[in-house]
Coordinates of C-alpha atoms in Angstrom, one line a residue:
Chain A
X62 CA 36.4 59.9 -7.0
X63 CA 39.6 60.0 -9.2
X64 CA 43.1 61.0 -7.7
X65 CA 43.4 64.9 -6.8
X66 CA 46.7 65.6 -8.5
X67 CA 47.3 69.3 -7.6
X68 CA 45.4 71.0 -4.8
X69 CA 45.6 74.9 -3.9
X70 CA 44.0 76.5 -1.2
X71 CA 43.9 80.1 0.1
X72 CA 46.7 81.1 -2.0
X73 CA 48.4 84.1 -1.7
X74 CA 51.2 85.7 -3.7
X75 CA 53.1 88.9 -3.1
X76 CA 55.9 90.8 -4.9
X77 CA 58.3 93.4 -3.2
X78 CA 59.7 93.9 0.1
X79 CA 58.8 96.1 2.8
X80 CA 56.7 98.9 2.5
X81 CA 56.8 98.2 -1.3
X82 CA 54.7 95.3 -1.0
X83 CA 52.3 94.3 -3.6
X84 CA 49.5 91.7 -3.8
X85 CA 48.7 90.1 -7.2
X86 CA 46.9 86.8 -6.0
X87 CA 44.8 86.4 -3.3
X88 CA 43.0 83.4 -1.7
X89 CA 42.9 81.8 -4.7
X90 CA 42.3 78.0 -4.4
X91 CA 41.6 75.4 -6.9
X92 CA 42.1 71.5 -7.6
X93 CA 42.7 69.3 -10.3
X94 CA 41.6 65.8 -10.6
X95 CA 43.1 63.0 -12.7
X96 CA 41.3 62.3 -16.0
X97 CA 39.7 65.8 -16.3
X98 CA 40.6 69.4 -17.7
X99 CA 40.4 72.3 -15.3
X100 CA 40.7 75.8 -16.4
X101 CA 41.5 78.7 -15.1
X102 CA 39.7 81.3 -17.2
X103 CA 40.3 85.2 -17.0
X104 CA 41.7 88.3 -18.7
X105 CA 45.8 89.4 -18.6
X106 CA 47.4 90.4 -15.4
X107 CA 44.5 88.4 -13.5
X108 CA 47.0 85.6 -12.0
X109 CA 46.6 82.5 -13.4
X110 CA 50.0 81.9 -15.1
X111 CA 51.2 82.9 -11.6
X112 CA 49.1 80.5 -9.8
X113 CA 49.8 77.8 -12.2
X114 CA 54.0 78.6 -11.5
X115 CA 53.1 78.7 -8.0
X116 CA 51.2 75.4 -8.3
X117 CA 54.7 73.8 -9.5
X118 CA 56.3 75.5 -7.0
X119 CA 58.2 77.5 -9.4
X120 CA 57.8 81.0 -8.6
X121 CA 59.7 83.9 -10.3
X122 CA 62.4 86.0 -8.4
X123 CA 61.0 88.5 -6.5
X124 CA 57.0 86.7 -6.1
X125 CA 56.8 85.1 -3.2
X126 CA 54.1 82.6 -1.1
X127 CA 52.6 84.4 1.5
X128 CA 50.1 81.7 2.6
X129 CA 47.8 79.0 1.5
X130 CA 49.3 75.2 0.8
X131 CA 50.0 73.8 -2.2
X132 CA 49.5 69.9 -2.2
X133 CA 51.4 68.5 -5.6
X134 CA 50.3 65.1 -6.1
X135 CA 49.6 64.5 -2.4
X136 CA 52.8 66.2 -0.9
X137 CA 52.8 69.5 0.7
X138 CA 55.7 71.5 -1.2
X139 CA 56.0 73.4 1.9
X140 CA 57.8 70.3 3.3
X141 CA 59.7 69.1 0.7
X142 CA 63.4 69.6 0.0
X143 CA 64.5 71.2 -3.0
X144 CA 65.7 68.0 -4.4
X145 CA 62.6 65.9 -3.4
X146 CA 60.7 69.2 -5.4
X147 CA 63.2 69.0 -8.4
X148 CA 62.4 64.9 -8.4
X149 CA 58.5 65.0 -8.8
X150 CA 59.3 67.8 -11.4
X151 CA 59.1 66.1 -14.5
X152 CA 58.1 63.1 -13.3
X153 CA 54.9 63.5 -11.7
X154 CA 54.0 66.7 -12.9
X155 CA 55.2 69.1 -16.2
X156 CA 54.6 72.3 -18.3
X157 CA 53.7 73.5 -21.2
X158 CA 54.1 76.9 -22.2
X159 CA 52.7 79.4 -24.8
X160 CA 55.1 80.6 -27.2
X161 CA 56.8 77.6 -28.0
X162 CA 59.4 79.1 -30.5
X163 CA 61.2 80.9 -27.0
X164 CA 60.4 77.7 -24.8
X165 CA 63.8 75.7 -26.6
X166 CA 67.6 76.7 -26.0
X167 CA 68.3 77.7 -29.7
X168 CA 71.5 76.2 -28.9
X169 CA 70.1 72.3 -28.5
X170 CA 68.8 70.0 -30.9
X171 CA 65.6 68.7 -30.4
X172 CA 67.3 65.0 -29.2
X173 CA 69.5 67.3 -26.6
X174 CA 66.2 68.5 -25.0
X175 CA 64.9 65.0 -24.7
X176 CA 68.4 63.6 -23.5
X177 CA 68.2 66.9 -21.1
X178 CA 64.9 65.7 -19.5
X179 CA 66.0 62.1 -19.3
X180 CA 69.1 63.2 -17.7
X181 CA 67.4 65.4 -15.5
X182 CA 66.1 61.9 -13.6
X183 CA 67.9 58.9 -14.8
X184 CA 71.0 58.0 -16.4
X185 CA 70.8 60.6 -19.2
X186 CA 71.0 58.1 -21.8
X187 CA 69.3 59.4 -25.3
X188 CA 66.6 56.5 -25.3
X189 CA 65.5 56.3 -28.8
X190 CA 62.7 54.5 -28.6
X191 CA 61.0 56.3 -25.4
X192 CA 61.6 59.4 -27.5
X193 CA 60.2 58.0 -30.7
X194 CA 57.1 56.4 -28.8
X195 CA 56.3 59.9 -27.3
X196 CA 57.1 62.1 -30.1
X197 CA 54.8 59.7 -32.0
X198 CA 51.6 60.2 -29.7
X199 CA 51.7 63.6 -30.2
X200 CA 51.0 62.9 -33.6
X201 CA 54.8 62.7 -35.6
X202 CA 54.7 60.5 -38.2
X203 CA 58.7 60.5 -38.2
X204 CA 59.7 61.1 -35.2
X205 CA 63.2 59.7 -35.4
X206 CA 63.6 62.6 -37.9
X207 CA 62.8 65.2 -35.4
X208 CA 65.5 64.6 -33.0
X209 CA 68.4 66.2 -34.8
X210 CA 66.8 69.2 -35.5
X211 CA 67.3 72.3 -34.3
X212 CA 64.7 74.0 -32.9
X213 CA 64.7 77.3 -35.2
X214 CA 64.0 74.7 -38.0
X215 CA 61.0 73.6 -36.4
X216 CA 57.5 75.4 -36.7
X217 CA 55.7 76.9 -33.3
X218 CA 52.7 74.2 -34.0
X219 CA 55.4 71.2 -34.2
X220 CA 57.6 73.4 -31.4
X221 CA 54.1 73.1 -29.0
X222 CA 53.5 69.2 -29.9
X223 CA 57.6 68.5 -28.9
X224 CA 56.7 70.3 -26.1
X225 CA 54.0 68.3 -25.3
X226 CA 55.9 65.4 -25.9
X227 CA 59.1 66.5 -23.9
X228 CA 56.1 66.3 -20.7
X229 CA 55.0 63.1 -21.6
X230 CA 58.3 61.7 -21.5
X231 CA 58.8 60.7 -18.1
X232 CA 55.0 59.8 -17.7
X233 CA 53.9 62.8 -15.8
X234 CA 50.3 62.6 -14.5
X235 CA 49.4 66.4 -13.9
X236 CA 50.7 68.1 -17.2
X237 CA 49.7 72.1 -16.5
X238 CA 49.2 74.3 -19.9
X239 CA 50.0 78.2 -19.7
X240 CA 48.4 79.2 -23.1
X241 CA 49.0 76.2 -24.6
X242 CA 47.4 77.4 -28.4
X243 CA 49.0 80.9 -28.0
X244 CA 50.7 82.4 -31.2
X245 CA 49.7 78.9 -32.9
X246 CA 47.4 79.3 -36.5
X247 CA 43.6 77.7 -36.0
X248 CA 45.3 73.9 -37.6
X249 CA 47.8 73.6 -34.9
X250 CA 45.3 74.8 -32.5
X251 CA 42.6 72.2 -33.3
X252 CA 45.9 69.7 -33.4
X253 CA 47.4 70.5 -30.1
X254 CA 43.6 71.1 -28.6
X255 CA 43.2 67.7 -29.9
X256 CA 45.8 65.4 -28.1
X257 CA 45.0 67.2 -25.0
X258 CA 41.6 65.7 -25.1
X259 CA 43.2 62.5 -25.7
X260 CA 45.9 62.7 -23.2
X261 CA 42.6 63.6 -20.6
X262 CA 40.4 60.2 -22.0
X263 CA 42.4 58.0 -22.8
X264 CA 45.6 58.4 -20.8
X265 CA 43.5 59.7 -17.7
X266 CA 46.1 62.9 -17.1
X267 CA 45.1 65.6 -15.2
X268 CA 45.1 69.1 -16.9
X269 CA 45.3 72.6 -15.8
X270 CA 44.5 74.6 -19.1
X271 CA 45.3 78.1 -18.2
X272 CA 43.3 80.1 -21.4
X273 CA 41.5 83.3 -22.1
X274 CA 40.0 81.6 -25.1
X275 CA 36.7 80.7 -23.9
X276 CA 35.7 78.1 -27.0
X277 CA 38.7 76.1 -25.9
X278 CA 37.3 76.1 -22.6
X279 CA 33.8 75.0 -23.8
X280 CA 35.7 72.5 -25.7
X281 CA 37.8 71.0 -23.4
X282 CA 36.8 71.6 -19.5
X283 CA 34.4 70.0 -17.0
X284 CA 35.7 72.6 -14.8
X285 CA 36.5 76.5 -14.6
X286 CA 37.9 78.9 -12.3
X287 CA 37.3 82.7 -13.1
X288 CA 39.7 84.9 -12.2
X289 CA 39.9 88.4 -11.7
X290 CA 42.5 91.1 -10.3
X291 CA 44.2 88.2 -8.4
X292 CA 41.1 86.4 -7.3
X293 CA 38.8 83.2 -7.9
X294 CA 35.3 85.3 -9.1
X295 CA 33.6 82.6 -9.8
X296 CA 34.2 78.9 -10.1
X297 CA 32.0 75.5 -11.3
X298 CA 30.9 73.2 -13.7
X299 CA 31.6 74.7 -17.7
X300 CA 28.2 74.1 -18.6
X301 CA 26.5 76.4 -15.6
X302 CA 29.1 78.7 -16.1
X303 CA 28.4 79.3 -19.5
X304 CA 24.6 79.2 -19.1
X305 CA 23.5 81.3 -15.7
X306 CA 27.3 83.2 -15.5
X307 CA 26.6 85.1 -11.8
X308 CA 29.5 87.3 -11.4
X309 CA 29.7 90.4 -14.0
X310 CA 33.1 89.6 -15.3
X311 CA 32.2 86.3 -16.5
X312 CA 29.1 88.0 -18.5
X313 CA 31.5 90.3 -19.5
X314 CA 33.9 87.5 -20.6
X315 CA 31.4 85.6 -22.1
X316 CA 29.9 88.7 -23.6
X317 CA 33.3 90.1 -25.4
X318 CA 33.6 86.8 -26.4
X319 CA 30.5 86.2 -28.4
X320 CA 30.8 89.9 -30.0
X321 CA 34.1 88.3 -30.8
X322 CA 33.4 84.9 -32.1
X323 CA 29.4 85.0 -32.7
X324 CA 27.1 82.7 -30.6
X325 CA 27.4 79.3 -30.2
X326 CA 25.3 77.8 -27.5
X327 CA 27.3 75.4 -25.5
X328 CA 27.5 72.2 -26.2
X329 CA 26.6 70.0 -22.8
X330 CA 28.1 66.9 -24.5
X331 CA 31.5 68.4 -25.0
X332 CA 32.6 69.4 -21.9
X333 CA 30.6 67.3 -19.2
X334 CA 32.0 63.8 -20.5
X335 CA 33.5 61.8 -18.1
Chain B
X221 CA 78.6 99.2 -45.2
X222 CA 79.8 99.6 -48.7
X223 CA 82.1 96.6 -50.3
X224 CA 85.0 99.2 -50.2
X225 CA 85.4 99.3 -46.7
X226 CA 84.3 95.7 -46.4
X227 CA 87.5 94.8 -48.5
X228 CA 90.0 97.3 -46.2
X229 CA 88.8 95.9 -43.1
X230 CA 89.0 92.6 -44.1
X231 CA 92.3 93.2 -45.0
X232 CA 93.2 95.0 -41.8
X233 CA 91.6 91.5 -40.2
X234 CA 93.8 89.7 -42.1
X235 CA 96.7 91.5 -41.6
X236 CA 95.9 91.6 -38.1
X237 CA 95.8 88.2 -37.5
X238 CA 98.9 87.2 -39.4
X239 CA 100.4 89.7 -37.1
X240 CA 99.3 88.1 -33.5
X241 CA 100.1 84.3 -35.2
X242 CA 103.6 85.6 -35.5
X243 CA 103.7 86.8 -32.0
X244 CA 101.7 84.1 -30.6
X245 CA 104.4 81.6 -32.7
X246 CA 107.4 83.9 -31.5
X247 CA 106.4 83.2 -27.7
X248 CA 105.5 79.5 -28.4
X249 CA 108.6 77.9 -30.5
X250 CA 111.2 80.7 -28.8
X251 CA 113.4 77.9 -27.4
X252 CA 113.5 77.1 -30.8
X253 CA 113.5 80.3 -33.2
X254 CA 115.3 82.2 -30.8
X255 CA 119.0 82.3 -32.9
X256 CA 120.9 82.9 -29.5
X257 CA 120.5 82.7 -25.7
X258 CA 118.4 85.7 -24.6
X259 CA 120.7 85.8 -21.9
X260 CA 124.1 84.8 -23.0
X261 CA 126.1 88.3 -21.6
X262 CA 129.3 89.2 -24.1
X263 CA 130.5 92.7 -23.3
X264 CA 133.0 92.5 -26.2
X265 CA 130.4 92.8 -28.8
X266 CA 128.4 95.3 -26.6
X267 CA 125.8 97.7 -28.4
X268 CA 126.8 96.4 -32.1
X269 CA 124.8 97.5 -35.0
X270 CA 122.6 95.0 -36.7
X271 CA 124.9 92.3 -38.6
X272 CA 125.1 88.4 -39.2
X273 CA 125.4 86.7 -36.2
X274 CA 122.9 89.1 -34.5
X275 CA 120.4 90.6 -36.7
X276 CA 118.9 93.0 -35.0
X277 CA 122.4 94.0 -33.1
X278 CA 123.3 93.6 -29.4
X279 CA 122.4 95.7 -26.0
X280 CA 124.4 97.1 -23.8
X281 CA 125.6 93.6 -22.2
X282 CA 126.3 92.3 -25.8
X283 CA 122.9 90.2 -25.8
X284 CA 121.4 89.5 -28.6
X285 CA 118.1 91.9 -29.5
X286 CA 116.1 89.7 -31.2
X287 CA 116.2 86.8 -29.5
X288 CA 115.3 88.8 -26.6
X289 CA 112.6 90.4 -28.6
X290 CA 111.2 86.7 -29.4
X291 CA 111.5 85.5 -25.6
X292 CA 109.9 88.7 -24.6
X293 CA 107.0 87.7 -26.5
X294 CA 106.2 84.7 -24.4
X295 CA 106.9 86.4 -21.2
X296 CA 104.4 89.2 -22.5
X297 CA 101.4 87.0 -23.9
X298 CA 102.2 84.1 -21.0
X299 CA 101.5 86.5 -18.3
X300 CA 98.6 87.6 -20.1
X301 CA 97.0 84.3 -20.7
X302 CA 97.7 83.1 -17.0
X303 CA 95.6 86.7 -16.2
X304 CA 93.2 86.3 -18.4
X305 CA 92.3 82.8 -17.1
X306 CA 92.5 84.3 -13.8
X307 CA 90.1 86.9 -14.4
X308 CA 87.5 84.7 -16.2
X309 CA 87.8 81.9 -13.5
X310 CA 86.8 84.1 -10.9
X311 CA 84.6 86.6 -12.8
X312 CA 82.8 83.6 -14.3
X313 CA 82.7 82.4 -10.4
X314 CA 81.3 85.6 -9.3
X315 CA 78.8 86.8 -12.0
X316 CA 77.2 83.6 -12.1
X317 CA 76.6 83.4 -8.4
X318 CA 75.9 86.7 -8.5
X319 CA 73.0 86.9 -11.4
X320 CA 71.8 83.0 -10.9
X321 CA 71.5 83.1 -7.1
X322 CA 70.9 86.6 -6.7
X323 CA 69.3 87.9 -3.3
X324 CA 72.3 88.5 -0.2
X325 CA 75.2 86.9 -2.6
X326 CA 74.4 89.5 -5.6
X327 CA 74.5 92.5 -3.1
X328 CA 77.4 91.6 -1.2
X329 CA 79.3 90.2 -4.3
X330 CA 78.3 93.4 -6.1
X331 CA 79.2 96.0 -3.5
X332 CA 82.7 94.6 -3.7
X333 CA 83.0 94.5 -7.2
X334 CA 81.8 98.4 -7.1
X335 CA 84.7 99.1 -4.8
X336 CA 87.3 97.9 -7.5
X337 CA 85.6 99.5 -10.0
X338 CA 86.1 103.1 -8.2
X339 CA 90.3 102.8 -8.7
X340 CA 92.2 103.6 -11.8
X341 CA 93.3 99.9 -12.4
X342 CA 97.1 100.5 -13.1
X343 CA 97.6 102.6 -9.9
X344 CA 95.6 99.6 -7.9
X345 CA 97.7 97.3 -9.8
X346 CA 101.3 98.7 -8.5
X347 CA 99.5 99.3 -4.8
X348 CA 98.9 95.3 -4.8
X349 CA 102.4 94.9 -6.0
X350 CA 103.7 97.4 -3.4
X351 CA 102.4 95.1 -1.2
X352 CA 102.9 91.3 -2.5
X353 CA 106.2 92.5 -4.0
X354 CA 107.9 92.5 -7.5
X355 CA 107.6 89.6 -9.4
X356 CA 106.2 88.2 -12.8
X357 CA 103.6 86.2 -10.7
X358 CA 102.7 89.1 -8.3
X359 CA 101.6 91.2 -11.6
X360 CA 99.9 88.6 -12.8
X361 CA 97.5 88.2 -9.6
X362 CA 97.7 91.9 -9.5
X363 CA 96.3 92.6 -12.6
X364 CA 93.9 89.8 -12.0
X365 CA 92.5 91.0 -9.3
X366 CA 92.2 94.6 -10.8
X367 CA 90.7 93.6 -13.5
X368 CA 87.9 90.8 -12.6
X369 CA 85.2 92.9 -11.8
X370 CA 84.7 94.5 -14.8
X371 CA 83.8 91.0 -15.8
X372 CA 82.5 90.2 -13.2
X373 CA 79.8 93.0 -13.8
X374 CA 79.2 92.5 -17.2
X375 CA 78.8 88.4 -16.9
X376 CA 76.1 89.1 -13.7
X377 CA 74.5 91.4 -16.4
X378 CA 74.2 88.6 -19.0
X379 CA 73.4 86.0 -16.3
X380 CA 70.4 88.1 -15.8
X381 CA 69.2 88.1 -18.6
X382 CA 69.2 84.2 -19.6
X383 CA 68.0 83.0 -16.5
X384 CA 64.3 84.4 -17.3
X385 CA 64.2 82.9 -20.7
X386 CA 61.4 80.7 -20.9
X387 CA 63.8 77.9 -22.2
X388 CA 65.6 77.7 -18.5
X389 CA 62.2 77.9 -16.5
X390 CA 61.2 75.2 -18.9
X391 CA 64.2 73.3 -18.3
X392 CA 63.4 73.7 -14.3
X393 CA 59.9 72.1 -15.4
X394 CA 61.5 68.8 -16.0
X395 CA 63.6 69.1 -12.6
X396 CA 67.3 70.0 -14.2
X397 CA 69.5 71.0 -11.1
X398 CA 70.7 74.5 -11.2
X399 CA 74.0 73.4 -12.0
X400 CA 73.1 71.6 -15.2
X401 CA 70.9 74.5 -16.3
X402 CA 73.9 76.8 -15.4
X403 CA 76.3 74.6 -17.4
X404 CA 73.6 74.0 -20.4
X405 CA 71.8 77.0 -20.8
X406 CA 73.5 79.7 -19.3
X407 CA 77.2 79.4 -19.6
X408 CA 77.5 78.5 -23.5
X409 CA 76.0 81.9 -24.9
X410 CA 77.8 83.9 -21.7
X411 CA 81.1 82.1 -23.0
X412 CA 80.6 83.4 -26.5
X413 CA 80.7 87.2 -25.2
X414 CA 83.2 86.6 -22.6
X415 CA 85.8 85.6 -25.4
X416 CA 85.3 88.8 -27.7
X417 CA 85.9 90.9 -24.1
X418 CA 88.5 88.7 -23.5
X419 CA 90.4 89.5 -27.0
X420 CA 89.4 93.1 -27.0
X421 CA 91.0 93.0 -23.6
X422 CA 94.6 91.1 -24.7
X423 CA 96.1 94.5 -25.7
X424 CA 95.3 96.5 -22.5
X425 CA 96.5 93.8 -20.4
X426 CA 99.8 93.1 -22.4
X427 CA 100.5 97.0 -21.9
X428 CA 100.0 96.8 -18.0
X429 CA 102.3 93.9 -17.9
X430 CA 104.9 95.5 -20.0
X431 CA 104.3 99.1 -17.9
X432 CA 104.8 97.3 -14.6
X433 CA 107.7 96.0 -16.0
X434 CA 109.3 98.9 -17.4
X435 CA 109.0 100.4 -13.9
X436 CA 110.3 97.4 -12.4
X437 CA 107.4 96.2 -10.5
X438 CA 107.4 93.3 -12.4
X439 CA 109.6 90.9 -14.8
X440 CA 112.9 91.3 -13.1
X441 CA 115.7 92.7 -15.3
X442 CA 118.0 89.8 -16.3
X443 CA 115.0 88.1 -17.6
X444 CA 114.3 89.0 -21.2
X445 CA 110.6 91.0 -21.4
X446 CA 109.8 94.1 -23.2
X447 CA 109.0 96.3 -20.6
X448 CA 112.5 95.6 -19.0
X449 CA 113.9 96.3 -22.4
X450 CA 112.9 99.5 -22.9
X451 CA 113.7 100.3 -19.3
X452 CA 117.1 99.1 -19.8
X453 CA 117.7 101.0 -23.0
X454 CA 116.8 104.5 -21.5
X455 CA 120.3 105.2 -21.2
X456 CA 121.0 105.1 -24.8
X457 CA 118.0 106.5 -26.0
X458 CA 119.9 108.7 -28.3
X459 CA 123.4 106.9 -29.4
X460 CA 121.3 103.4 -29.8
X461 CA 117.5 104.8 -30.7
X462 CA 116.6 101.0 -31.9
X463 CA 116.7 99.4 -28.3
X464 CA 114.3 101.1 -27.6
X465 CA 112.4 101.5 -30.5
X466 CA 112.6 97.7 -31.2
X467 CA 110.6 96.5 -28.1
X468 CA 108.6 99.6 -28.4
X469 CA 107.2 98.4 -32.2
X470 CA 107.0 94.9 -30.6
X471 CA 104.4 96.3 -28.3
X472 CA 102.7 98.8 -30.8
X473 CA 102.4 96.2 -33.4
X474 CA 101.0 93.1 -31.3
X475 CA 98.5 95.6 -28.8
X476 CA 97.6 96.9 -32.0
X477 CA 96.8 93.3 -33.9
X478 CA 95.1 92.0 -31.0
X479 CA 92.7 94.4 -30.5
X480 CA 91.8 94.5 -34.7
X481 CA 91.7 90.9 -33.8
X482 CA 88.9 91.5 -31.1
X483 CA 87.3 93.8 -33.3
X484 CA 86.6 91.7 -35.8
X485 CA 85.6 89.0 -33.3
X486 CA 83.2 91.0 -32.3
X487 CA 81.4 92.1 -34.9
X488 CA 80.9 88.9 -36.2
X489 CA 79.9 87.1 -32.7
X490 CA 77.8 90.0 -31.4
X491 CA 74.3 90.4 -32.9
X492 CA 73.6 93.7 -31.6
X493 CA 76.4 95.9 -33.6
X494 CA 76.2 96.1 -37.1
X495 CA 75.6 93.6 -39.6
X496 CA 79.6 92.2 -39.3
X497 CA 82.6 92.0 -41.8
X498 CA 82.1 92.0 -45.4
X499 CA 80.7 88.7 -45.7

């Protein structure tokens, strides 16, 4: 059995104080395994950016845990100092976000975000070749060009890729992706969908693909989580997912999305592959 | 905006800024513009008109106007820039903690800001000098501390709003301390505003200074400052109208170029008003 990077379980989130208080996730859990793509699949407002944040332990103000444990590469963040937290940020795990254009301080080259990162952990020296060597596996072919650029010169597709590149830097193992082919035309998509898969064969990462793009998930995942007001609705392999759905909102998922897209049946050799 | 008025409030700009570099020269090099010692008392040549020897004529202890005009410049815009620092030391201080750590600290720190807020800062500011005493350095911290929570206010507002750009939370991703994101991401943009209040603010602060002054709160009499001139010219409002219209034009003309000066600033560094000077 490979490593379990990121492990969830009974998860609760609430927002407000008093009287005010609201739940928006509930006894969700879920568990991602190195070399393999785990989704969490569902419509808006159903939780699974915040159960991704809470994952990293990076909640926004005003949402708070109320119970379940969340085990980040085999430590309980409940015990773990802010700096110990801030110290496997980065290095053992990392994010990637949707929107890429709004995920880089207009005010920072491209080079100041990686010397940012590296900084973040070590001596903060710009390593050029570290830089070069992961800008390159996310496909640049001149990557030493990218660095003093700013990031307004950049397009989202290359924006997403720097991202995914900025996470690779320090050789995190569990990269989590919130939307990662958002706002990005159907080239970067494929592109970005692409190293992904790579990353997950090749370099034996662990990914938590957050998406409501179900192709993607047929594309990419051995496993799904569907979620639904807050909640896990249903949860296996892709493949029986996708064939014998059992709760209604997955048919109706599933559903909207071949109205949407037209039917493909799913592919068992794309997803199951280990 | 049509090239017309483009061109005028260039100009104005223009004019405005040669304006403050004069004063802001004036209080810099006065040791060494200054033609006479500000202070230098002859009552032989007491209240002459202007002539060589003193250009602008001489008060009522025989001192020379103008080079007590040019000292008074650096006593006016010194005590300003020492407040001004002041004020964005501990603004800065407060708005961050208050916006970036939010929770207890924002609604204690907040409270207390809203409790300057409620007093009409000049009447605060000679209440705090009632009570430290008269004094160029009591104004300054007097005006300070009447002053910083306006700032206060406006950089907690700012704070606010950068710290849930997805650029910090993506810079918490990689394990940046708070301090780094707060020196990297937050204070640079909150720095850009903070100068264009700070300018639009020079005037207001310069006439405080010279109205606690001219009351005697503040820059004590022998010492040459505008405030103090005026005051001491009262007397002879109507035999020797130019003491006190001298200092008077001194203050009209640099409050006046200071805040074109933060005008302009402003509409070039702030996005949201209109599309900037005629560029």
């Amino acid at each position: 059995m490979s490593r379990e990077l990121l492990c969830v379980e009974s998860l609760r989130l609430r927002a407000g104080e008093g009287n005010e208080q609201r739940s928006l996730v509930s006894d969700v859990s879920f568990s991602v395994h190195e070399g393999r793509v785990t989704t969490l699949i569902g419509s808006s407002g159903s939780g699974k950016s915040l159960s991704c944040l809470a994952g990293l332990g990076l909640l926004p103000l005003g949402v708070r845990r109320a119970g379940g444990r969340v085990t980040l590469c085999g430590r309980d963040l409940d015990g773990l100092s802010p700096a110990a937290h801030r110290q496997m940020l980065g290095r053992e795990a990392a994010l990637i976000m949707q929107n890429p254009m709004s995920c880089f301080d207009p005010l920072h080259t491209i080079g100041s975000h990686f010397q940012e990162t590296l900084a973040a952990h070590e001596n903060g020296r710009l390593d050029m070749d570290r830089c070069t060597e992961v800008l390159a596996r996310v496909g640049f072919e001149q990557p030493r060009q990218m660095l003093p650029l700013f990031p307004f010169e950049m397009s989202g597709g290359m924006l997403q890729r720097v991202m995914i590149a900025l996470a690779l830097l320090l050789g995190a193992r569990l990269l989590v992706a919130d939307e990662p082919t958002t706002d990005l035309d159907v080239v970067s998509q494929a592109r970005v969908l692409d190293i992904l898969d790579d990353l997950c064969r090749e370099q034996g990462l662990g990914i938590l693909l957050v998406t409501h793009d179900l192709s993607i998930v047929a594309r990419l995942a051995r496993e799904a989580y569907v979620m639904h007001a807050g909640r896990v609705v249903e949860q296996g392999e892709v493949t029986a997912i996708f064939e014998s759905p059992r709760h209604h909102v997955t048919r109706e998922l599933l559903r909207a999305h071949h109205d949407l897209a037209g039917f493909a049946p799913v592919d068992a050799s794309c997803g199951a592959k280990t | 905006m049509s090239c017309e008025t483009a061109f005028w409030q260039r100009r104005m700009v223009i004019a405005a800024a040669f304006l403050a570099a004069v004063v802001l020269g004036g209080a810099l090099f006065a040791p060494l513009i200054a033609p006479n010692d500000p202070l230098a008392v002859d009552l032989t040549i007491r209240l002459s008109p202007p002539g060589p020897g003193h250009w602008l004529g001489t008060d009522h202890l025989g001192r020379d106007v103008l080079s007590r005009l040019i000292w008074g410049a650096r006593a006016s815009l010194g005590s300003v820039a020492a407040i001004l620092c002041l004020v964005v030391l501990i603004s800065t201080a407060v708005g961050c903690l208050a916006g970036y750590v939010g929770g207890k600290a924002d609604a204690v720190l907040m409270r207390i800001c809203d409790v300057f807020l409620t007093f009409p800062t000049f009447i605060l500011a000679m209440f705090m000098v009632g009570i430290l005493g008269t004094g160029m350095v009591n104004v300054i911290i007097a005006i300070a501390m009447t002053h910083w929570a306006w700032y206060a206010r406006i950089i907690r507002s700012l704070v606010l709003s950068l710290r849930n750009r997805k650029y910090v939370l993506a810079a918490r991703v990689t394990g940046s301390s708070r301090t780094r994101i707060l020196g990297r991401h937050i204070l640079p943009p909150v720095s850009a505003q903070l100068v264009v209040l700070a300018t639009l603010d020079i005037g207001h602060m310069m006439l405080h200074v010279a109205g606690l002054s001219f009351l005697g709160l503040g820059v004590q009499p022998p010492s040459p400052e505008w405030g103090v001139m005026i005051n001491d010219a009262r007397q002879y409002i109507w035999e020797h109208p130019r003491l006190i219209m001298l200092p008077g034009l001194m203050i009209f003309v640099s409050v006046m170029a200071f805040n074109l000066l933060g005008d302009a600033l402003r509409d070039r560094l702030d996005p949201h008003v209109s599309k900037g000077m005629g560029a």
